[in-house]
Amino acid sequence: MRKIPVTIPYFTDDELEEVKKILASGWVAQGPMVAKFEEAIAEHEGVKNGVAVTSCTTALHLAMAACGLGEGMDAIAPAFTFVATENAIVMTGATPVMVDIHQETFNIDVEKIREKINTQYEKKDGKLVNKDTGNILWGIVPVHEFGLCCDIIEVNKIAKEYDLKVVEDAACALGAKIGDVHEGGFGNPSCISFHPRKSITTGEGGMVLTDDDALAKRMKELRTHGSTVSADTRDKGHGFLLPEFNEAGYNYRMTDIQAGVGLAQVKKFEYIIAEKRKKAALYNELIKDMLPEFITPVEPEGYYHTYQSYVCMLNIKELGIADVAAGGQFRNELLQKLEDIGIATRQGTHAVHMLGYYKNRFGYKPEDLPNAYACDHLSITLPLYVQMTDDDQKYVVETIRKVLDER
Ligand SMILES: Cc1ncc(COP(=O)(O)O)c(C=O)c1O
């Protein structure tokens, strides 16, 4: 049976060579390779500082905690995202407040942010206070979903107008741009992921990018238990002296082994993105010709999509399906049939308000955030990776056509 995975990382011998050198050096925990990797990513994205950590989830937690998010506070986030966005907010002790997205871009609807602020909060002593809970609105955690930047310019305007903080969830968006500005360059701490489903990988891993030197220093301390000095700095002299610990921090350190893999991956990054963009364009053409039941992903004028994932929507009108719930069932059956044939696909991501913890805690209903609910039920991620051939892509689209025709 011909097998097509949803994605596979793109490795060559370079990663292996880097890892061999690191193992031979005897220094495998956070050290010089992590520092080099931070520099390489920050330089690529045109940002002053990179703070490497164990995942994007820990990057989000670290950045938000360092920017003062905690108990008794709210953070606004989109409802359609990987659950880690909201989980990281919960990890700080704060409460996520979800708003809806645009179905076309899968990104946060900035008008819904304004609406939420204006309906849910009132000004008291210069702060925005939640009318139901008394929580103070800390800020916004926008997501650049699937490799396409959200309208971060407008998010920044709202944040300025209401004096709110912004931490960007850019897990999927390394290399994404608006105009010439890379993700990471919009003036806020921004958090990226190096999970294997992302464009480049370190196995697991993440990084916070920031132009703010003081914030970077604080995050570097917090990622290593709140220590004022890191282990590799201690190794350069006075190694016997224990550092000071002025804050209760975490162990969020990336290893030098991971950073070595990351450094080899950075060199391939432009190639990977160029290949993925080419393949996304081919999918667009094939789908236009063969699958009128599919709505292809958009790249708005001036935006540069990196296609971490190539995510389509099912057009239920075209399919003659009555509603989103029935569409979801149809979508799942389609994905199952494809899996049985050997083609791996996935739903785009989750409507977080419908996931057990959040639904039970806040009593959300599907219709509270209808676009997120629709994208949860109707989105389909098609396989996309560098090693995929044109023929593989044709096979995927033709197979979907066949499965749809057999219904
Ligand atoms: C939008 C978003 N945020 C956060 C994460 C969490 O990233 P990590 O797996 O590196 O913790 C992901 C991972 O898929 C994601 O897609």
Coordinates of C-alpha atoms and ligand atoms in Angstrom, one line a residue:
M1 CA 0.0 0.0 0.0
R2 CA 1.3 3.5 -0.9
K3 CA 1.9 5.3 2.4
I4 CA 1.8 9.2 2.6
P5 CA 2.4 10.6 6.1
V6 CA 0.9 14.0 7.0
T7 CA 4.5 15.3 7.4
I8 CA 8.1 14.2 8.0
P9 CA 11.1 16.3 9.1
Y10 CA 13.8 17.0 6.5
F11 CA 17.1 15.7 7.8
T12 CA 20.4 15.0 6.0
D13 CA 23.8 13.8 7.4
D14 CA 24.3 17.4 8.7
E15 CA 22.2 16.8 11.8
L16 CA 24.0 13.6 12.6
E17 CA 27.5 15.2 12.1
E18 CA 26.5 18.0 14.5
V19 CA 25.2 15.6 17.1
K20 CA 28.4 13.5 16.9
K21 CA 30.6 16.6 17.5
I22 CA 28.5 17.6 20.5
L23 CA 28.6 14.1 22.1
A24 CA 32.4 14.0 21.6
S25 CA 32.7 17.4 23.3
G26 CA 31.2 16.0 26.5
W27 CA 28.9 19.1 26.9
V28 CA 25.4 18.0 26.2
A29 CA 23.2 20.2 28.5
Q30 CA 22.4 23.9 27.7
G31 CA 25.7 25.5 26.6
P32 CA 27.5 27.0 23.7
M33 CA 25.4 25.3 21.0
V34 CA 22.2 26.7 22.5
A35 CA 23.7 30.2 22.5
K36 CA 24.6 29.7 18.8
F37 CA 21.2 28.4 17.9
E38 CA 19.6 31.4 19.7
E39 CA 21.8 33.8 17.7
A40 CA 21.0 32.0 14.4
I41 CA 17.3 32.1 14.8
A42 CA 17.2 35.7 16.2
E43 CA 19.4 36.8 13.2
H44 CA 17.1 35.0 10.7
E45 CA 14.0 36.7 12.1
G46 CA 15.7 40.1 12.6
V47 CA 15.3 40.2 16.3
K48 CA 17.9 41.0 19.0
N49 CA 17.4 38.1 21.4
G50 CA 16.4 34.4 21.3
V51 CA 15.7 32.5 24.5
A52 CA 15.7 28.7 23.7
V53 CA 13.5 26.4 25.9
T54 CA 12.1 22.9 25.8
S55 CA 8.9 23.6 23.7
C56 CA 6.7 26.4 22.5
T57 CA 4.4 25.6 25.4
T58 CA 7.1 26.4 27.9
A59 CA 8.2 29.4 25.8
L60 CA 4.6 30.8 26.1
H61 CA 4.5 30.1 29.8
L62 CA 7.9 31.7 30.3
A63 CA 7.2 34.8 28.2
M64 CA 3.8 35.4 29.8
A65 CA 5.0 34.8 33.3
A66 CA 8.0 37.2 32.7
C67 CA 5.5 39.8 31.4
G68 CA 3.5 39.6 34.6
L69 CA 0.6 37.4 33.8
G70 CA -0.7 35.5 36.8
E71 CA -3.6 34.8 39.2
G72 CA -6.5 37.2 39.1
M73 CA -5.8 38.2 35.5
D74 CA -7.4 37.4 32.0
A75 CA -5.6 36.9 28.7
I76 CA -7.5 37.0 25.4
A77 CA -6.7 34.3 23.0
P78 CA -8.3 32.8 19.8
A79 CA -10.6 29.8 20.3
F80 CA -9.2 28.0 17.2
T81 CA -5.7 27.0 18.1
F82 CA -3.7 24.1 19.6
V83 CA -4.7 23.7 23.2
A84 CA -1.2 24.7 24.3
T85 CA -2.1 28.4 23.8
E86 CA -4.8 28.3 26.5
N87 CA -3.0 25.8 28.6
A88 CA 0.0 28.1 28.9
I89 CA -2.2 30.8 30.1
V90 CA -3.7 28.5 32.7
M91 CA -0.2 27.4 33.8
T92 CA 0.5 31.0 34.9
G93 CA -2.7 30.9 37.1
A94 CA -4.5 33.3 34.8
T95 CA -7.8 32.8 32.9
P96 CA -8.0 32.5 29.1
V97 CA -10.8 34.4 27.5
M98 CA -11.5 33.1 24.1
V99 CA -12.6 35.1 21.0
D100 CA -13.6 33.9 17.5
I101 CA -11.5 33.7 14.4
H102 CA -12.0 34.3 10.6
Q103 CA -12.8 31.1 8.8
E104 CA -10.8 32.2 5.7
T105 CA -7.4 32.8 7.5
F106 CA -8.0 30.6 10.6
N107 CA -6.6 33.7 12.6
I108 CA -8.1 35.8 15.3
D109 CA -10.8 38.3 14.4
V110 CA -9.6 41.6 15.8
E111 CA -13.0 43.1 15.8
K112 CA -14.0 40.3 18.2
I113 CA -11.2 41.4 20.5
R114 CA -12.6 44.9 20.6
E115 CA -16.1 43.6 21.1
K116 CA -14.9 41.4 24.0
I117 CA -13.1 44.2 25.7
N118 CA -16.1 46.6 25.3
T119 CA -18.7 44.1 26.5
Q120 CA -16.9 42.1 29.2
Y121 CA -14.7 44.7 30.9
E122 CA -15.1 48.1 32.7
K123 CA -12.5 50.6 33.6
K124 CA -11.7 50.8 37.3
D125 CA -8.6 52.7 38.6
G126 CA -7.2 52.8 35.1
K127 CA -7.5 49.0 34.7
L128 CA -9.9 46.9 32.7
V129 CA -11.8 44.7 35.1
N130 CA -13.9 41.7 34.1
K131 CA -17.5 42.5 35.1
D132 CA -18.3 38.9 36.0
T133 CA -15.1 37.7 37.8
G134 CA -13.2 40.8 38.8
N135 CA -10.1 39.7 37.0
I136 CA -7.9 42.3 35.4
L137 CA -7.3 42.1 31.7
W138 CA -3.6 41.6 31.2
G139 CA -3.3 41.3 27.5
I140 CA -3.7 39.4 24.3
V141 CA -2.1 36.1 23.0
P142 CA -2.7 36.1 19.3
V143 CA -1.7 33.1 17.2
H144 CA -0.2 33.0 13.7
E145 CA -2.0 29.9 12.7
F146 CA -0.5 27.3 10.3
G147 CA 2.3 29.7 9.2
L148 CA 0.2 32.7 8.3
C149 CA 0.6 35.9 10.5
C150 CA -2.6 37.1 12.0
D151 CA -3.5 40.8 11.8
I152 CA -0.8 41.6 14.4
I153 CA -0.7 45.3 13.3
E154 CA -4.3 45.8 14.4
V155 CA -3.7 43.6 17.6
N156 CA -0.8 46.0 18.5
K157 CA -3.1 49.0 17.9
I158 CA -5.7 47.6 20.3
A159 CA -3.0 46.7 22.9
K160 CA -1.7 50.3 22.7
E161 CA -5.2 51.8 22.9
Y162 CA -6.1 49.8 26.1
D163 CA -2.6 49.5 27.6
L164 CA -2.4 45.7 27.2
K165 CA 0.5 43.3 26.9
V166 CA 0.9 41.0 23.9
V167 CA 2.7 37.7 23.7
E168 CA 2.6 36.1 20.2
D169 CA 2.0 32.4 19.8
A170 CA 4.1 31.9 16.6
A171 CA 4.5 28.1 17.2
C172 CA 3.8 27.5 13.5
A173 CA 5.1 30.7 12.0
L174 CA 8.9 30.8 11.9
G175 CA 9.8 32.7 8.8
A176 CA 6.3 34.1 8.2
K177 CA 6.1 37.8 7.2
I178 CA 3.9 40.8 6.7
G179 CA 5.7 42.9 4.1
D180 CA 9.3 42.7 5.0
V181 CA 8.8 42.2 8.7
H182 CA 9.3 38.7 9.9
E183 CA 7.3 37.1 12.7
G184 CA 9.1 38.1 15.9
G185 CA 9.6 41.6 14.5
F186 CA 6.3 43.1 15.6
G187 CA 7.5 44.5 18.9
N188 CA 6.2 41.7 21.2
P189 CA 7.8 38.6 22.7
S190 CA 7.0 35.9 20.2
C191 CA 7.1 32.1 20.8
I192 CA 8.1 29.5 18.2
S193 CA 8.0 25.7 18.2
F194 CA 10.6 23.2 17.0
H195 CA 8.2 20.2 17.3
P196 CA 8.6 17.8 14.3
R197 CA 5.4 19.0 12.7
K198 CA 6.9 22.5 12.4
S199 CA 9.1 23.6 9.5
I200 CA 12.4 22.9 11.3
T201 CA 12.7 20.7 14.3
T202 CA 14.9 19.9 17.3
G203 CA 12.8 16.9 18.3
E204 CA 11.0 19.0 20.9
G205 CA 12.0 22.6 21.5
G206 CA 10.9 26.2 21.5
M207 CA 12.2 29.8 21.6
V208 CA 11.0 33.2 22.7
L209 CA 12.2 36.0 20.4
T210 CA 12.4 39.6 21.8
D211 CA 14.1 42.9 21.2
D212 CA 13.8 43.7 24.9
D213 CA 17.3 42.9 26.4
A214 CA 16.0 43.1 30.0
L215 CA 13.1 40.8 29.3
A216 CA 15.5 38.3 27.6
K217 CA 17.8 38.4 30.6
R218 CA 14.9 37.7 33.0
M219 CA 13.6 34.9 30.9
K220 CA 17.1 33.3 30.7
E221 CA 17.2 33.4 34.5
L222 CA 13.7 32.1 34.9
R223 CA 14.3 29.2 32.5
T224 CA 17.1 28.0 34.8
H225 CA 15.4 28.0 38.2
G226 CA 15.7 31.7 38.6
S227 CA 19.5 31.4 38.7
T228 CA 21.4 34.6 38.1
V229 CA 24.2 32.7 36.4
S230 CA 23.9 29.8 33.9
A231 CA 25.9 26.6 34.2
D232 CA 28.0 27.2 31.1
T233 CA 28.9 30.8 32.3
R234 CA 29.9 29.3 35.7
D235 CA 32.0 26.8 33.8
K236 CA 34.1 29.7 32.4
G237 CA 35.4 30.7 35.9
H238 CA 34.5 30.5 39.6
G239 CA 32.6 27.3 38.8
F240 CA 32.6 26.5 42.5
L241 CA 30.4 29.5 43.4
L242 CA 26.6 28.8 43.5
P243 CA 24.6 31.5 41.8
E244 CA 21.9 33.6 43.5
F245 CA 18.2 32.7 43.1
N246 CA 16.0 35.7 43.5
E247 CA 12.9 34.2 41.9
A248 CA 11.3 30.8 41.8
G249 CA 12.0 29.7 38.2
Y250 CA 11.7 26.6 36.1
N251 CA 13.9 24.1 34.3
Y252 CA 13.0 24.9 30.7
R253 CA 16.5 24.4 29.3
M254 CA 17.1 23.1 25.8
T255 CA 20.0 20.7 25.5
D256 CA 23.1 21.4 23.3
I257 CA 22.2 18.1 21.4
Q258 CA 18.9 19.6 20.4
A259 CA 20.5 23.0 19.5
G260 CA 23.1 21.2 17.3
V261 CA 20.2 19.6 15.3
G262 CA 18.6 23.0 15.2
L263 CA 21.7 24.7 13.8
A264 CA 21.9 22.1 11.0
Q265 CA 18.2 22.7 10.4
V266 CA 18.5 26.5 10.2
K267 CA 20.8 26.1 7.2
K268 CA 18.0 24.3 5.4
F269 CA 15.2 26.6 6.5
E270 CA 14.9 28.8 3.4
Y271 CA 15.0 25.8 1.1
I272 CA 12.3 24.0 3.3
I273 CA 10.0 27.1 3.1
A274 CA 10.5 27.6 -0.6
E275 CA 9.7 23.9 -1.3
K276 CA 6.6 24.0 0.9
R277 CA 5.4 27.2 -0.8
K278 CA 5.9 25.5 -4.2
K279 CA 4.0 22.5 -3.1
A280 CA 1.2 24.6 -1.6
A281 CA 0.8 26.3 -5.0
L282 CA 0.6 22.9 -6.7
Y283 CA -2.1 21.8 -4.3
N284 CA -4.0 25.1 -5.0
E285 CA -4.0 24.2 -8.7
L286 CA -4.9 20.6 -8.3
I287 CA -7.7 21.3 -5.9
K288 CA -9.1 24.1 -8.2
D289 CA -9.2 21.6 -11.0
M290 CA -10.4 18.5 -9.2
L291 CA -12.0 19.3 -5.8
P292 CA -14.7 22.0 -5.9
E293 CA -15.8 20.7 -2.4
F294 CA -12.5 22.0 -0.9
I295 CA -11.7 25.6 0.0
T296 CA -8.0 26.2 -0.2
P297 CA -6.0 28.3 2.3
V298 CA -5.5 32.0 1.6
E299 CA -2.5 34.2 1.5
P300 CA -3.7 37.8 1.9
E301 CA -2.0 40.5 -0.1
G302 CA 1.3 41.4 1.6
Y303 CA 1.4 38.3 3.8
Y304 CA 4.0 35.5 3.4
H305 CA 2.6 32.1 4.3
T306 CA 5.1 29.4 5.3
Y307 CA 2.6 26.6 5.2
Q308 CA 3.6 24.8 8.3
S309 CA 0.4 23.0 7.5
Y310 CA -1.7 23.1 4.3
V311 CA -5.2 23.3 5.7
C312 CA -8.4 23.3 3.6
M313 CA -12.0 23.6 4.6
L314 CA -14.8 21.4 3.4
N315 CA -17.4 23.4 1.4
I316 CA -20.6 21.9 2.9
K317 CA -22.9 23.8 0.6
E318 CA -21.1 22.3 -2.4
L319 CA -21.5 18.9 -0.8
G320 CA -25.2 19.4 0.0
I321 CA -24.6 18.9 3.7
A322 CA -27.1 20.6 6.0
D323 CA -24.9 21.9 8.9
V324 CA -21.5 22.0 10.5
A325 CA -22.2 19.1 12.9
A326 CA -23.1 16.8 9.9
G327 CA -20.1 18.2 8.0
G328 CA -17.9 17.2 10.9
Q329 CA -19.1 13.7 10.7
F330 CA -18.7 13.6 6.9
R331 CA -15.1 15.0 7.3
N332 CA -14.2 12.4 9.9
E333 CA -15.5 9.6 7.7
L334 CA -13.5 11.0 4.8
L335 CA -10.3 11.2 6.9
Q336 CA -10.8 7.6 8.1
K337 CA -11.2 6.3 4.5
L338 CA -8.0 8.1 3.5
E339 CA -6.2 6.7 6.4
D340 CA -7.4 3.2 5.4
I341 CA -5.9 3.8 2.0
G342 CA -2.6 4.9 3.4
I343 CA -2.9 8.7 3.3
A344 CA -2.6 10.5 6.6
T345 CA -4.6 13.7 7.1
R346 CA -5.7 15.6 10.2
Q347 CA -8.2 18.2 11.2
G348 CA -6.6 21.7 11.2
T349 CA -6.6 22.2 14.9
H350 CA -9.1 22.4 17.8
A351 CA -11.9 24.6 18.9
V352 CA -10.5 24.9 22.3
H353 CA -13.8 26.0 23.9
M354 CA -15.2 22.5 23.0
L355 CA -12.3 20.6 24.6
G356 CA -13.2 18.8 27.9
Y357 CA -11.4 21.0 30.4
Y358 CA -12.5 24.3 28.9
K359 CA -16.0 23.3 28.1
N360 CA -16.5 21.9 31.6
R361 CA -14.8 24.8 33.3
F362 CA -16.5 27.7 31.4
G363 CA -19.7 26.0 30.2
Y364 CA -19.0 26.9 26.6
K365 CA -21.4 25.9 23.8
P366 CA -20.4 25.4 20.1
E367 CA -22.4 28.5 19.0
D368 CA -20.5 30.7 21.5
L369 CA -17.5 30.7 19.0
P370 CA -19.1 29.5 15.8
N371 CA -16.2 30.0 13.4
A372 CA -13.8 28.1 15.6
Y373 CA -16.4 25.4 15.9
A374 CA -16.8 25.3 12.1
C375 CA -13.1 25.2 11.5
D376 CA -12.7 22.4 14.1
H377 CA -15.3 20.3 12.2
L378 CA -14.6 21.1 8.6
S379 CA -10.8 21.7 8.3
I380 CA -8.6 19.1 6.6
T381 CA -4.8 19.2 6.8
L382 CA -3.3 17.6 3.7
P383 CA 0.2 15.9 3.7
L384 CA 3.0 18.4 3.0
Y385 CA 6.7 17.9 3.4
V386 CA 9.9 18.6 1.4
Q387 CA 10.4 15.0 0.3
M388 CA 6.9 14.8 -1.2
T389 CA 6.9 14.6 -5.0
D390 CA 4.5 16.2 -7.5
D391 CA 3.2 12.7 -8.1
D392 CA 2.5 12.2 -4.4
Q393 CA 0.5 15.3 -4.4
K394 CA -1.5 14.3 -7.5
Y395 CA -2.1 10.9 -5.9
V396 CA -3.5 12.6 -2.7
V397 CA -5.9 14.8 -4.6
E398 CA -7.0 12.1 -7.1
T399 CA -7.6 9.7 -4.2
I400 CA -9.7 12.3 -2.4
R401 CA -11.7 12.8 -5.7
K402 CA -12.2 9.0 -6.0
V403 CA -13.4 8.7 -2.3
L404 CA -15.8 11.6 -2.7
D405 CA -17.2 10.1 -6.0
E406 CA -17.8 6.8 -4.3
R407 CA -20.1 8.2 -1.7
Ligands
LIG1 C1 -0.5 27.3 17.8 C2 0.4 26.4 18.7 N1 0.8 26.9 19.9 C3 1.5 26.1 20.7 C4 2.0 24.9 20.3 C5 2.8 24.1 21.3 O1 4.1 23.8 20.7 P1 5.0 22.8 21.4 O2 4.6 21.4 21.0 O3 6.4 23.1 20.9 O4 4.9 22.9 22.9 C6 1.6 24.4 19.1 C7 2.0 23.0 18.7 O5 1.5 22.4 17.8 C8 0.8 25.2 18.2 O6 0.4 24.7 17.0

